[in-house]
Amino acid sequence: MSIESNGASKFLIIDDHPLFREALHSAVELAYPNSDTLDAASLDEASRLLKDDSSFDLALLDLSMPGVKGMDGLLHLRTHYPRLPVVVVSGAEDPPIIAQVMAYGAAGFIPKSSKKTTLANAIQQVMNGAVYVPENYCDAVDEPIDDETRKMIERLASLTPQQIRVLQMICNGLLNKQIAYELSVGETTVKAHVSEILRKLSVSSRTQAVIEVKRLEALGTADPFDVLSTTEATPPLQ
């Protein structure tokens, strides 16, 4: 089976399993025979490729890789490369996990158990502007995520890398002056970031911000911070 496509496209496959990277290469080639496809075996490697080249049209991401917990890889890509569409291709196919993936802004979710033609069609649908989820997904989900949790996930995902760093330190109990010392910036700069974090999260205090982060962790959503310590350093605070 072949799928007609126009023009060359560029894909980034992020998966630590060589055989599945090969399978995704085959699916991409089926959908886009003239495409340029690179792969990365870790989030670190993907970050280096993306830092050097911003021309990728789509990233295909595995959730479960060494050094990455939960939705951290997806959140990292959405935070650092917000214009890059990301499709999660995962063996974790439970409806609540798919719901979390979509709430974090993925362009689609493709089960790893999918046939090559299904993978190819899903990739092409996303490239054409659609959001892809498995056909039986809507029927299987009863209450994936309540509206309040979904909105907070979206707010958290809207934070910049600098704001995530500050929020991490707030959750670790650091005061503004301690954060300023750790980041080698003025306390006024930290205060400005804290104010913006509270505004984006729609909370009125640092305590409420911490409570919301811990609530998401308790629900099994991503810890947005672990991945930042395993990837290249984010730009300094401004």
C-alpha atoms as one frame of an Amber mdcrd trajectory, in Angstrom:
protein
   0.000   0.000   0.000   1.196   3.480  -0.794  -0.089   6.864   0.339   0.184
   9.845  -1.953   1.938  12.890  -0.515   3.227  16.112  -1.985   6.580  17.703
  -1.190   9.399  16.714   1.162   8.875  16.695   4.915  11.225  16.308   7.851
  10.545  14.017  10.805  12.254  13.332  14.125  11.769   9.910  15.737  12.508
   9.819  19.486  12.593   6.267  20.843  15.239   4.269  22.683  14.314   0.973
  21.009  16.215   0.436  17.702  13.665  -1.987  16.249  10.787   0.365  16.810
  12.739   3.306  15.418  13.168   1.176  12.307   9.432   0.434  12.243   8.609
   4.138  12.482  11.088   4.930   9.714   9.253   2.404   7.553   5.857   3.953
   8.368   7.104   7.480   7.644   8.592   6.323   4.357   5.266   4.734   3.409
   3.419   7.991   4.033   6.145  10.339   2.770   8.595   8.507   0.461  10.725
  11.627  -0.098  10.939  12.636   3.556  14.080  13.315   5.556  13.843  11.380
   8.823  16.294  11.519  11.723  16.097   9.599  14.954  17.208  10.039  18.543
  17.594   7.348  21.189  17.122   9.763  24.094  15.567  13.096  24.967  19.064
  14.582  25.318  19.915  13.554  21.764  16.600  14.895  20.477  17.240  18.223
  22.202  20.629  18.529  20.538  19.129  17.827  17.114  16.343  20.342  17.656
  18.766  22.951  18.911  20.788  22.614  15.711  17.831  22.348  13.343  14.400
  23.936  13.771  13.022  22.738  10.426  11.388  19.504  11.600   7.726  19.185
  10.617   6.785  16.538  13.180   8.263  14.643  16.122   7.239  11.074  16.961
   7.857  10.509  20.663   7.899   7.429  22.878   6.790   8.180  26.454   8.915
   5.482  28.106  12.625   6.123  27.765  15.523   5.947  30.229  15.710   9.051
  32.396  12.207  10.211  31.479   9.221   9.862  33.800   5.556  10.018  32.858
   4.734  12.888  30.525   8.058  14.675  31.115   9.371  14.145  27.594   6.212
  15.511  26.020   6.120  18.490  28.375   9.777  19.235  27.646   9.183  19.314
  23.897   5.985  21.359  24.230   7.749  23.863  26.494  11.021  24.251  24.606
   9.746  23.780  21.047   6.110  24.971  21.128   5.832  25.205  17.328   6.854
  21.589  16.766   3.880  19.206  16.520   4.473  16.110  18.643   2.737  12.767
  18.206   3.152  10.257  21.026   3.694   6.684  19.860   3.478   4.505  22.932
   2.800   1.027  24.208   0.909   2.532  27.161  -2.510   2.591  25.525  -4.896
   3.047  28.469  -7.530   5.732  27.759  -6.555   7.874  30.798  -2.965   8.008
  29.529  -4.135   9.014  26.063  -6.299  11.703  27.675  -3.290  13.071  29.574
  -1.183  13.059  26.409  -3.810  15.065  24.549  -4.310  17.450  27.487  -0.592
  18.262  27.386  -0.933  19.439  23.810   0.135  16.462  21.706  -0.961  16.474
  18.087  -1.953  12.841  18.368  -1.522   9.459  20.014  -0.685   6.299  18.075
  -0.534   2.921  19.856   2.673   1.000  19.240   0.540  -2.041  18.467  -0.751
  -0.317  15.311  -0.020  -1.797  11.898   2.396   0.045   9.629  -0.406   1.270
   7.373  -2.269   2.652  10.421   0.900   4.413  11.587   1.400   5.880   8.122
  -2.189   7.072   7.845  -2.082   8.596  11.327   1.124  10.486  10.525  -0.390
  11.822   7.337  -3.572  12.923   9.131  -1.556  14.942  11.629   0.564  16.449
   8.873  -2.676  17.505   7.189  -3.736  19.371  10.326  -5.905  16.779  12.082
  -5.517  15.465  15.624  -5.188  11.674  15.668  -6.377   9.289  18.382  -7.261
   5.593  18.060 -10.720   4.909  16.633 -11.973   3.265  19.819 -10.554   5.932
  22.131 -13.712   8.052  22.583 -15.841   4.990  23.297 -13.386   3.701  25.892
 -12.999   6.890  27.922 -15.508   7.489  30.691 -13.967  10.322  32.673 -10.419
  10.863  31.401  -9.692  14.169  33.097 -12.086  16.624  34.693 -12.254  20.150
  33.308 -10.447  21.710  36.259  -7.503  19.335  35.947  -7.356  19.737  32.177
  -7.244  23.514  32.483  -4.469  23.373  35.065  -2.433  21.042  32.850  -2.815
  23.509  29.995  -1.782  26.385  32.245   1.264  24.511  33.467   2.249  23.675
  29.898   2.071  27.405  29.033   4.961  28.257  31.361   8.273  29.161  29.778
  11.412  27.163  30.613  12.537  29.982  32.912   9.223  29.984  34.738   9.330
  26.202  35.140  12.760  26.506  36.760  11.438  29.050  39.230   8.315  26.997
  39.935  10.492  23.958  40.605  12.402  25.881  43.235   9.188  27.193  44.763
   7.965  23.598  45.064  11.265  22.730  46.727  10.564  25.377  49.371  13.039
  28.057  48.307  12.349  31.719  49.035  12.769  34.435  46.408  16.195  35.465
  47.698  17.341  31.842  47.661  16.080  31.388  44.108  17.858  34.580  43.086
  21.101  33.276  44.604  20.795  29.858  42.949  20.121  31.407  39.528  22.542
  34.326  39.896  19.895  36.936  39.168  18.351  39.809  41.082  15.499  39.223
  43.499  13.381  41.675  41.485  13.719  39.392  38.453  12.586  36.416  40.492
   9.607  38.336  41.858   8.558  39.206  38.311   8.685  35.551  37.291   6.757
  34.462  40.377   4.032  36.987  39.602   3.790  35.718  36.028   3.663  32.098
  37.195   0.781  32.869  39.563  -1.033  34.743  36.806  -0.628  31.924  34.270
  -1.715  29.273  36.766  -4.647  31.440  37.932  -3.699  31.088  41.593  -3.266
  33.802  44.191  -0.304  32.504  46.170   2.859  30.438  46.000   1.237  27.903
  48.312  -1.667  27.394  45.931   0.760  26.931  43.036   2.576  24.192  44.963
  -0.732  22.537  45.905  -1.807  22.425  42.250   1.489  20.872  41.133   1.306
  18.251  43.881  -2.321  17.537  42.983  -1.359  16.789  39.385   1.446  14.529
  40.580  -0.986  12.670  42.840  -3.338  12.133  39.906  -0.524  10.454  37.986
   0.205  13.261  35.552   3.727  14.401  34.772   6.302  15.712  37.142   7.345
  18.652  34.932  10.705  19.065  36.577  12.770  15.870  36.467  13.316  16.145
  32.719  14.894  19.595  33.048  17.791  18.162  35.012  18.475  15.508  32.358
  18.443  17.782  29.318  20.613  20.641  28.210  20.448  23.744  30.323  17.674
  26.191  29.566  18.532  29.806  28.757  19.382  32.032  31.729  16.663  34.073
  33.337  16.103  37.485  31.866
